[in-house]
Amino acid sequence: MSLPKYQHFINNEWCDPTNNMWYESFNPYTAKPWCLIPKGNKEDVELAIGSAHQAFKTGEWPTLTPTQRGQLLYKLGDLIAEHADKLAEIEVMDNGKLISEMSAQLHYLPQWFYYFGGLADKIEGSVIPIDKPQVFNYTRYEPLGVVVAITPWNSPLLLASWKIAPALAAGNTIVLKPSEFTSASAFEFAKLFKAAGFPPGVLNVISGFGRDIGDDLVLHPQVAKVAFTGGTETGKRVYENAAKGIKKVSLELGGKSPNIVFDDANIDNAVKGVISGIFAATGQTCIAGSRLLVQASIHDEFVDKIVKLAKTAKMGDPLSFETQVGPVSTEPQFEKILSYLKLAKEEGAHCVLGGDRAKSSQAGTGWFVEPSIYTHVHNKMRIAQEEIFGPVLAVIPFKDDEEAISIANDIPYGLAAGLWTNDIKRILELSNKLQAGTVWVNTYRMLSYLSPFGGYKMSGIGRESGKEAIYNYLQAKSVWISTQTETPNPFVMRLK
Ligand code: NAP
């Protein structure tokens, strides 16, 4: 049986990759290919960026008012809402995340298009009460130009939309390169984009291997900004390449987030919060609460409870709404997680749950890892410092607030943190001290289009979602208008 074959989307047209090469995309549940993805090369990069550049400079897009851009984004939001179930199924086929999670994500996704569609005509410059007579000074915000958006495989359309919606609201044009492992949904999204009535060239989608075309995309002289989500090592390379052209960059990178439980917390809620922080999405989220910091006084009792709950997790087909833990998304990621399980043993951590590839009959033929919990971990171990991006929890005890904050912040990352306590003084003090872009108190893994998201330290630069996000795609211009009848001394800068 022949596999469905996708094409590149350039200038509102569907086209084969210039080298006529495709590769297979695998379903992580079966570990079998299910569709064919264009293997783009440098020529495709040229075509896509050329199209985006042309659309930014000429044609209909730059003539649209912000209100009209917003209306197109609303229309796109409506189309996503209409097709959310299909998009969710495609993402599950590609990345193996649970249909319950992807379906919720895709049904929520239109909100980013409505929010930034609404914001498009509310970005106001200001009239500056300037300190010089007979001068009128005002600011305006202008788009940057061509934005290259590069995304990972774990939440493909969500993370692409966090870039596409504000970038388009601001008036830019885009080239999207999704992860090589999960490109199908980006092409399905492009069909909706075209149906929404956007002019040609405003969004272009090309696929291929980052190692082949990533540098070409970032280094291209017609690119004004790179919006990247992915691992910290790739992020560093993107940052270096972008620096060569002094391009604007936003980076959403890795994490190793602490989930901190104090003995005064509601323990049953904290148990659920810790489990959802690490085993939902099979631990493959940047915000995974992969370090459990638990107060020594309740350590044993708490570990018993999380092990008991984690044991009940139903592993299986991610397309079933009953499944609670799905496969790992890609084969390299599966191998990487297994290598960390080996490392945990070598480092002397005690495995109290899992610790191996899954043998359960529910696991099918795919890439399944057992939910794994390790105690006797100290924060200097590699399993406590490095992002594993899988269902692996490192448990570290602490004695008091001071030690909790010191362990929590002793990490190169700073994406998120969880805090479980009922003491308001502690909540206020510790949430100020935590070096993380997001702090959840008595909850975990909450996101919204309304609230900024991004990393401290090596977890990134810039913010996505919320009002802040649109300024990642705009630049301020200061305009000075003189009403003087006579220009003063031309050899001296006018400071008064
Ligand atoms: P990755 O390997 O860094 O890849 C991310 C993207 O970069 C992919 O599209 C990849 O293409 C591309 N790429 C590879 N080499 C490149 C280059 N030289 N120049 C430009 N782009 C290049 O990350 P991943 O394994 O897909 O995703 C997992 C990582 O993403 C984790 O570290 C996770 O924490 C992070 N993440 C962060 C956030 C956040 O918001 N902070 C959200 C989700 C995930 P290929 O797929 O072809 O390699």
Coordinates of C-alpha atoms and ligand atoms in Angstrom, one line a residue:
M1 CA 0.0 0.0 0.0
S2 CA 1.4 3.4 -0.9
L3 CA 1.8 5.9 1.8
P4 CA 0.3 9.4 1.7
K5 CA 2.8 11.8 0.3
Y6 CA 3.1 15.4 1.4
Q7 CA 4.4 18.4 -0.7
H8 CA 6.0 21.7 0.2
F9 CA 3.7 24.7 0.6
I10 CA 5.3 27.8 -1.1
N11 CA 3.6 30.9 -2.3
N12 CA 0.2 29.3 -1.6
E13 CA 1.0 26.5 -4.1
W14 CA 1.8 22.8 -3.4
C15 CA 5.1 21.7 -4.9
D16 CA 7.5 18.7 -4.9
P17 CA 10.9 19.2 -3.3
T18 CA 13.3 20.3 -6.0
N19 CA 15.5 17.1 -5.6
N20 CA 12.4 14.9 -5.8
M21 CA 13.3 13.2 -2.5
W22 CA 11.0 12.1 0.3
Y23 CA 11.6 10.3 3.5
E24 CA 9.3 8.1 5.7
S25 CA 7.7 9.5 8.8
F26 CA 7.1 6.8 11.5
N27 CA 4.2 6.1 13.8
P28 CA 5.8 5.7 17.3
Y29 CA 3.1 3.2 18.4
T30 CA 3.8 0.7 15.6
A31 CA 7.4 1.9 14.8
K32 CA 6.2 1.7 11.2
P33 CA 6.2 4.4 8.5
W34 CA 2.8 6.0 7.8
C35 CA 3.5 8.9 5.4
L36 CA 6.1 10.5 3.1
I37 CA 7.6 13.9 3.9
P38 CA 9.6 16.1 1.3
K39 CA 13.3 16.1 2.0
G40 CA 14.0 19.8 1.4
N41 CA 17.4 21.1 0.4
K42 CA 19.0 24.5 -0.1
E43 CA 17.1 25.2 -3.3
D44 CA 13.8 24.8 -1.4
V45 CA 15.1 27.1 1.3
E46 CA 15.8 29.7 -1.4
L47 CA 12.3 29.3 -2.9
A48 CA 10.5 29.5 0.4
I49 CA 12.4 32.5 1.7
G50 CA 12.2 34.2 -1.7
S51 CA 8.4 33.8 -1.6
A52 CA 8.2 35.2 2.0
H53 CA 10.4 38.1 1.1
Q54 CA 8.4 39.0 -2.0
A55 CA 5.2 38.8 0.0
F56 CA 6.5 41.1 2.7
K57 CA 7.7 43.7 0.2
T58 CA 5.0 43.7 -2.5
G59 CA 1.5 42.5 -3.3
E60 CA -1.5 42.5 -1.0
W61 CA -0.1 41.6 2.5
P62 CA 1.7 44.9 3.2
T63 CA -1.4 46.9 2.1
L64 CA -3.7 45.2 4.6
T65 CA -4.7 47.1 7.7
P66 CA -3.9 45.5 11.1
T67 CA -7.7 44.9 11.4
Q68 CA -7.8 43.0 8.1
R69 CA -4.8 40.9 9.2
G70 CA -6.7 40.2 12.5
Q71 CA -9.8 39.1 10.5
L72 CA -7.7 36.6 8.5
L73 CA -6.3 35.2 11.8
Y74 CA -9.9 34.8 13.2
K75 CA -10.9 33.0 10.0
L76 CA -7.9 30.7 10.4
G77 CA -8.8 30.1 14.1
D78 CA -12.3 29.0 13.0
L79 CA -10.9 26.6 10.4
I80 CA -8.6 25.1 13.0
A81 CA -11.5 24.6 15.4
E82 CA -13.5 22.9 12.6
H83 CA -10.6 20.5 11.8
A84 CA -9.2 20.1 15.3
D85 CA -10.0 16.3 15.6
K86 CA -8.3 15.5 12.3
L87 CA -5.2 17.6 13.2
A88 CA -5.0 15.9 16.6
E89 CA -5.1 12.4 15.0
I90 CA -2.4 13.3 12.6
E91 CA -0.2 14.6 15.4
V92 CA -0.8 11.4 17.4
M93 CA 0.2 9.3 14.3
D94 CA 3.4 11.3 14.1
N95 CA 4.5 11.9 17.7
G96 CA 2.6 9.2 19.7
K97 CA 1.3 11.6 22.3
L98 CA -2.0 10.8 23.8
I99 CA -5.1 11.6 21.8
S100 CA -6.7 12.9 25.0
E101 CA -3.8 15.5 25.3
M102 CA -3.5 16.3 21.6
S103 CA -7.2 16.6 21.1
A104 CA -7.5 19.1 24.0
Q105 CA -4.5 21.0 22.6
L106 CA -5.9 21.3 19.1
H107 CA -9.3 22.3 20.3
Y108 CA -7.6 25.1 22.4
L109 CA -5.3 26.1 19.6
P110 CA -7.7 28.6 17.9
Q111 CA -7.4 30.8 21.0
W112 CA -3.9 31.9 19.9
F113 CA -5.3 33.0 16.6
Y114 CA -8.3 34.8 18.1
Y115 CA -6.1 36.5 20.8
F116 CA -3.4 37.7 18.4
G117 CA -6.0 38.5 15.7
G118 CA -7.6 40.8 18.3
L119 CA -4.3 42.3 19.3
A120 CA -3.2 43.1 15.7
D121 CA -4.9 46.5 15.7
K122 CA -4.3 47.4 19.3
I123 CA -0.5 47.9 19.1
E124 CA -0.2 51.6 19.6
G125 CA 2.9 53.8 19.4
S126 CA 3.0 56.9 21.6
V127 CA 3.4 60.6 21.3
I128 CA 6.5 61.4 23.4
P129 CA 6.4 64.6 25.5
I130 CA 9.8 65.4 24.0
D131 CA 12.2 67.8 25.8
K132 CA 12.7 70.2 22.8
P133 CA 10.4 73.0 21.7
Q134 CA 8.9 72.9 18.2
V135 CA 9.5 69.2 17.7
F136 CA 6.8 66.5 17.4
N137 CA 8.1 63.1 18.3
Y138 CA 6.1 59.8 18.1
T139 CA 6.8 56.1 18.0
R140 CA 5.3 53.4 15.8
Y141 CA 5.8 49.6 15.8
E142 CA 6.7 48.0 12.5
P143 CA 7.1 44.4 11.4
L144 CA 10.5 42.9 11.0
G145 CA 10.3 41.1 7.7
V146 CA 10.7 37.4 7.0
V147 CA 10.5 35.2 10.1
V148 CA 12.0 31.7 10.1
A149 CA 10.1 29.5 12.5
I150 CA 11.7 26.2 13.5
T151 CA 9.9 23.8 15.8
P152 CA 10.4 20.5 17.6
W153 CA 8.3 17.3 17.5
N154 CA 6.7 17.2 20.9
S155 CA 3.7 19.6 20.4
P156 CA 4.1 20.5 16.7
L157 CA 1.2 22.8 15.9
L158 CA 0.9 24.3 19.3
L159 CA 4.6 25.5 19.2
A160 CA 4.3 26.6 15.6
S161 CA 1.2 28.6 16.3
W162 CA 2.9 30.4 19.2
K163 CA 5.1 31.9 16.6
I164 CA 2.8 32.1 13.6
A165 CA -0.1 34.0 15.3
P166 CA 1.9 36.9 16.8
A167 CA 4.3 37.1 13.8
L168 CA 1.4 37.5 11.3
A169 CA -0.6 39.8 13.6
A170 CA 2.5 42.0 13.6
G171 CA 2.6 42.0 9.7
N172 CA 5.6 39.7 9.1
T173 CA 5.8 36.8 6.6
I174 CA 7.0 33.3 7.6
V175 CA 8.9 30.2 6.6
L176 CA 8.0 27.3 8.9
K177 CA 10.3 24.3 9.2
P178 CA 8.7 21.7 11.4
S179 CA 10.6 18.8 13.0
E180 CA 11.7 16.1 10.6
F181 CA 9.8 13.7 12.8
T182 CA 6.4 15.5 12.8
S183 CA 6.0 17.5 9.6
A184 CA 2.6 16.2 8.5
S185 CA 0.4 18.4 10.6
A186 CA 2.2 21.6 9.4
F187 CA 1.2 20.7 5.9
E188 CA -2.4 20.0 7.0
F189 CA -2.3 23.4 8.7
A190 CA -1.1 25.0 5.5
K191 CA -4.2 23.8 3.7
L192 CA -6.3 25.7 6.3
F193 CA -4.1 28.7 6.0
K194 CA -4.7 28.8 2.2
A195 CA -8.5 28.3 2.7
A196 CA -8.6 31.2 5.2
G197 CA -7.7 33.5 2.3
F198 CA -4.2 34.8 3.2
P199 CA -2.3 36.2 0.2
P200 CA 0.4 34.1 -1.4
G201 CA 3.8 33.9 0.3
V202 CA 2.7 35.0 3.7
L203 CA 3.3 31.5 5.2
N204 CA 5.5 28.9 3.5
V205 CA 6.1 25.4 4.9
I206 CA 9.1 23.3 3.9
S207 CA 10.4 20.2 5.6
G208 CA 13.7 18.3 5.7
F209 CA 16.5 17.6 8.1
G210 CA 17.7 20.4 10.4
R211 CA 21.2 19.2 9.9
D212 CA 20.8 19.7 6.1
I213 CA 18.8 23.0 5.9
G214 CA 18.8 24.5 9.4
D215 CA 21.9 26.6 8.8
D216 CA 20.8 27.7 5.4
L217 CA 17.5 28.9 6.8
V218 CA 19.0 30.8 9.7
L219 CA 21.9 32.3 7.8
H220 CA 19.9 33.5 4.8
P221 CA 20.4 37.2 4.3
Q222 CA 16.7 37.9 3.6
V223 CA 15.7 36.5 7.0
A224 CA 15.1 39.2 9.7
K225 CA 14.2 37.0 12.7
V226 CA 14.5 33.4 13.8
A227 CA 11.9 32.0 16.2
F228 CA 13.2 28.7 17.5
T229 CA 11.9 26.0 19.8
G230 CA 14.1 23.0 20.5
G231 CA 17.0 21.6 22.4
T232 CA 19.6 23.9 24.1
E233 CA 22.5 22.6 22.0
T234 CA 20.6 23.3 18.7
G235 CA 19.5 26.6 20.1
K236 CA 23.1 27.6 20.7
R237 CA 24.0 26.9 17.1
V238 CA 20.9 28.9 15.9
Y239 CA 21.9 31.8 18.1
E240 CA 25.5 31.8 16.8
N241 CA 24.3 31.6 13.2
A242 CA 21.8 34.4 13.7
A243 CA 24.5 36.5 15.3
K244 CA 26.4 36.5 12.0
G245 CA 23.6 38.6 10.5
I246 CA 22.7 40.4 13.7
K247 CA 19.2 38.9 13.4
K248 CA 16.5 39.0 16.0
V249 CA 16.1 35.7 17.8
S250 CA 13.7 34.1 20.2
L251 CA 14.7 30.8 21.7
E252 CA 12.5 28.4 23.6
L253 CA 14.9 25.7 24.8
G254 CA 15.2 22.8 27.2
G255 CA 14.3 22.5 30.9
K256 CA 14.9 20.4 34.0
S257 CA 12.2 21.8 36.2
P258 CA 12.0 21.3 40.0
N259 CA 8.6 20.3 41.4
I260 CA 9.0 21.2 45.2
V261 CA 6.8 19.6 47.8
F262 CA 6.8 20.8 51.4
D263 CA 5.4 18.8 54.3
D264 CA 2.5 21.3 54.8
A265 CA 1.1 20.7 51.3
N266 CA -2.1 18.9 50.4
I267 CA -0.2 15.7 49.8
D268 CA -2.8 14.0 47.6
N269 CA -2.9 16.9 45.3
A270 CA 0.9 17.2 45.3
V271 CA 1.1 13.5 44.3
K272 CA -1.2 14.0 41.3
G273 CA 0.7 17.2 40.4
V274 CA 4.1 15.4 40.5
I275 CA 2.8 12.5 38.4
S276 CA 1.2 14.9 35.8
G277 CA 4.4 16.9 35.7
I278 CA 6.6 13.9 34.7
F279 CA 4.5 11.1 33.2
A280 CA 1.9 13.1 31.1
A281 CA 3.1 13.2 27.5
T282 CA 5.6 10.5 28.5
G283 CA 7.8 13.2 30.0
Q284 CA 8.4 14.6 26.6
T285 CA 7.7 18.2 27.5
C286 CA 10.1 21.1 28.0
I287 CA 8.2 21.9 31.2
A288 CA 8.4 18.3 32.6
G289 CA 8.9 18.4 36.4
S290 CA 11.7 16.0 36.1
R291 CA 13.3 16.8 39.5
L292 CA 11.1 16.1 42.5
L293 CA 12.4 18.1 45.5
V294 CA 10.6 16.7 48.5
Q295 CA 10.9 17.7 52.2
A296 CA 12.9 15.1 54.1
S297 CA 10.2 14.7 56.8
I298 CA 7.7 13.3 54.2
H299 CA 10.2 11.8 51.7
D300 CA 9.4 8.1 52.2
E301 CA 5.6 8.5 52.6
F302 CA 5.5 10.7 49.5
V303 CA 7.7 8.4 47.3
D304 CA 5.4 5.4 48.3
K305 CA 2.4 7.4 47.1
I306 CA 3.8 8.5 43.8
V307 CA 5.0 5.0 43.0
K308 CA 1.6 3.6 43.9
L309 CA -0.2 6.0 41.6
A310 CA 2.4 5.7 38.7
K311 CA 1.9 1.9 38.8
T312 CA -1.7 2.3 37.8
A313 CA -0.8 4.2 34.6
K314 CA -2.3 2.4 31.6
M315 CA 0.1 2.1 28.8
G316 CA -1.0 1.5 25.2
D317 CA -2.3 2.9 22.0
P318 CA -2.1 6.7 22.1
L319 CA -5.1 6.9 19.8
S320 CA -7.3 5.3 22.6
F321 CA -8.8 7.8 25.1
E322 CA -8.2 5.2 27.8
T323 CA -4.4 5.3 27.5
Q324 CA -2.4 7.2 30.1
V325 CA 1.2 6.7 29.0
G326 CA 2.0 6.5 25.4
P327 CA 5.2 5.6 23.5
V328 CA 8.3 7.8 23.1
S329 CA 8.0 9.9 20.0
T330 CA 11.2 9.0 18.1
E331 CA 13.7 6.1 17.9
P332 CA 16.7 8.3 18.8
Q333 CA 14.8 9.7 21.8
F334 CA 13.9 6.2 22.9
E335 CA 17.6 5.2 22.7
K336 CA 18.5 8.4 24.6
I337 CA 16.1 7.7 27.4
L338 CA 17.4 4.1 27.8
S339 CA 21.0 5.4 28.0
Y340 CA 19.9 7.7 30.9
L341 CA 18.3 4.7 32.7
K342 CA 21.7 3.0 32.4
L343 CA 23.4 6.1 33.6
A344 CA 21.1 6.3 36.7
K345 CA 22.3 2.9 37.7
E346 CA 25.9 3.8 37.2
E347 CA 25.5 7.0 39.2
G348 CA 24.2 5.0 42.1
A349 CA 20.6 6.1 42.1
H350 CA 18.0 3.7 43.5
C351 CA 15.3 2.6 41.0
V352 CA 12.0 2.4 42.9
L353 CA 9.9 2.1 39.7
G354 CA 10.5 1.1 36.1
G355 CA 14.0 1.6 34.9
D356 CA 13.8 -0.2 31.6
R357 CA 12.0 -0.4 28.2
A358 CA 8.4 -1.5 28.7
K359 CA 7.7 -5.2 28.4
S360 CA 3.9 -4.9 29.0
S361 CA 1.8 -6.5 26.3
Q362 CA -0.1 -3.2 26.1
A363 CA 3.1 -1.6 24.8
G364 CA 2.7 -3.0 21.3
T365 CA 5.6 -2.9 18.9
G366 CA 6.5 0.7 19.5
W367 CA 9.0 2.7 21.5
F368 CA 7.8 2.4 25.1
V369 CA 9.7 3.1 28.3
E370 CA 8.4 2.3 31.8
P371 CA 7.5 5.2 33.9
S372 CA 10.7 5.4 36.1
I373 CA 11.4 6.9 39.5
Y374 CA 14.8 7.2 41.2
T375 CA 15.6 8.0 44.8
H376 CA 19.0 8.6 46.4
V377 CA 19.7 11.2 43.8
H378 CA 21.8 14.3 44.6
N379 CA 21.6 17.4 42.4
K380 CA 25.1 17.1 41.0
M381 CA 24.4 13.8 39.3
R382 CA 23.9 13.9 35.5
I383 CA 20.4 12.5 35.8
A384 CA 19.5 15.5 37.9
Q385 CA 21.3 18.1 35.8
E386 CA 20.6 17.0 32.2
E387 CA 17.3 17.1 30.3
I388 CA 16.3 13.4 29.6
F389 CA 12.9 14.3 27.9
G390 CA 11.3 11.1 29.0
P391 CA 9.2 9.5 31.8
V392 CA 12.1 9.6 34.3
L393 CA 11.8 11.3 37.7
A394 CA 14.8 12.1 40.0
V395 CA 13.8 12.5 43.7
I396 CA 16.0 14.7 45.8
P397 CA 15.3 15.4 49.5
F398 CA 15.7 18.8 51.2
K399 CA 15.4 20.0 54.8
D400 CA 14.2 23.6 54.7
D401 CA 13.2 26.5 52.4
E402 CA 16.8 27.6 52.0
E403 CA 18.0 24.3 50.9
A404 CA 15.0 23.8 48.6
I405 CA 15.7 27.0 46.7
S406 CA 19.4 26.4 46.5
I407 CA 18.9 23.0 44.9
A408 CA 16.0 24.2 42.7
N409 CA 18.2 27.0 41.2
D410 CA 21.4 25.0 41.0
I411 CA 20.8 24.1 37.3
P412 CA 21.7 25.7 34.0
Y413 CA 18.0 25.7 33.0
G414 CA 15.2 28.0 34.2
L415 CA 12.0 27.1 32.3
A416 CA 9.4 26.3 35.0
A417 CA 9.0 25.2 38.6
G418 CA 6.3 23.8 40.8
L419 CA 5.7 24.6 44.4
W420 CA 3.4 22.7 46.8
T421 CA 2.7 24.3 50.1
N422 CA -0.1 26.1 52.0
D423 CA 2.1 28.7 53.6
I424 CA 1.4 32.1 51.9
K425 CA 4.6 33.7 53.1
R426 CA 6.6 30.8 51.7
I427 CA 4.6 30.9 48.4
L428 CA 5.4 34.6 47.9
E429 CA 9.1 34.4 49.0
L430 CA 10.0 31.2 47.0
S431 CA 8.1 32.1 43.8
N432 CA 10.2 35.4 43.8
K433 CA 13.4 33.5 44.3
L434 CA 12.9 30.7 41.8
Q435 CA 14.9 31.3 38.7
A436 CA 12.2 30.2 36.2
G437 CA 10.0 31.8 33.6
T438 CA 6.9 30.0 35.0
V439 CA 6.1 29.1 38.6
W440 CA 3.1 27.0 39.4
V441 CA 1.9 26.9 43.0
N442 CA -0.3 24.0 44.0
T443 CA -0.8 23.1 40.4
Y444 CA 1.4 22.1 37.4
R445 CA 1.5 22.2 33.6
M446 CA -1.0 25.1 33.0
L447 CA -0.7 27.3 29.9
S448 CA -2.7 30.0 28.3
Y449 CA -2.6 32.2 25.2
L450 CA -3.0 35.1 27.7
S451 CA 0.1 34.5 29.8
P452 CA 3.8 34.9 28.8
F453 CA 5.9 31.7 28.6
G454 CA 9.6 31.4 28.2
G455 CA 12.9 30.6 29.9
Y456 CA 15.4 32.0 32.4
K457 CA 19.1 31.1 31.9
M458 CA 19.8 28.5 29.3
S459 CA 16.1 27.8 28.8
G460 CA 15.8 30.6 26.3
I461 CA 15.3 34.2 25.2
G462 CA 12.0 36.0 24.7
R463 CA 8.5 35.1 25.6
E464 CA 5.7 33.4 23.7
S465 CA 1.9 34.0 24.4
G466 CA 0.5 37.0 26.1
K467 CA 1.0 40.6 25.0
E468 CA 4.8 40.4 25.3
A469 CA 4.9 37.9 22.5
I470 CA 3.9 40.3 19.7
Y471 CA 6.9 42.6 20.6
N472 CA 9.2 39.7 19.6
Y473 CA 8.0 40.4 16.0
L474 CA 8.0 44.2 16.0
Q475 CA 10.5 47.0 16.1
A476 CA 10.0 50.5 17.4
K477 CA 10.6 53.5 15.2
S478 CA 11.0 57.0 16.5
V479 CA 9.8 59.8 14.2
W480 CA 10.9 63.4 14.7
I481 CA 9.1 66.3 13.0
S482 CA 10.4 69.8 13.4
T483 CA 8.1 72.8 13.1
Q484 CA 11.0 75.3 13.5
T485 CA 11.0 78.0 10.9
E486 CA 14.8 78.2 10.9
T487 CA 17.4 75.3 11.3
P488 CA 19.9 76.2 13.9
N489 CA 23.7 75.8 13.8
P490 CA 24.3 72.8 11.5
F491 CA 27.7 72.0 13.1
V492 CA 26.2 71.2 16.6
M493 CA 23.8 68.4 17.6
R494 CA 20.6 69.9 18.8
L495 CA 20.2 68.9 22.4
K496 CA 17.7 71.5 23.6
Ligands
NAP1 P1 16.1 19.8 18.4 O1 16.7 18.5 18.0 O2 16.9 20.9 18.9 O3 15.3 20.2 17.0 C1 14.4 21.4 17.0 C2 14.3 21.8 15.6 O4 15.6 22.3 15.2 C3 13.9 20.7 14.6 O5 13.1 21.2 13.6 C4 15.3 20.4 14.0 O6 15.2 19.8 12.8 C5 15.9 21.8 13.9 N1 17.3 21.8 13.7 C6 18.3 20.8 13.8 N2 19.5 21.3 13.5 C7 19.3 22.6 13.2 C8 20.2 23.7 12.8 N3 21.5 23.5 12.6 N4 19.7 24.9 12.6 C9 18.4 25.1 12.7 N5 17.5 24.2 13.1 C10 18.0 23.0 13.3 O7 14.9 19.5 19.4 P2 13.8 18.3 19.4 O8 14.5 17.0 19.8 O9 13.1 18.4 18.1 O10 12.8 18.8 20.6 C11 13.1 18.5 21.9 C12 13.7 19.7 22.6 O11 12.8 20.8 22.4 C13 13.8 19.5 24.1 O12 15.1 20.0 24.5 C14 12.7 20.4 24.7 O13 13.0 20.9 26.0 C15 12.7 21.5 23.7 N6 11.4 22.2 23.8 C16 11.3 23.4 24.3 C17 10.1 24.1 24.5 C18 10.0 25.5 25.1 O14 9.0 26.1 24.9 N7 11.0 25.9 25.8 C19 9.0 23.5 24.0 C20 9.1 22.2 23.4 C21 10.3 21.6 23.3 P3 15.2 18.2 12.7 O15 13.9 17.7 13.4 O16 15.3 17.8 11.3 O17 16.4 17.7 13.5

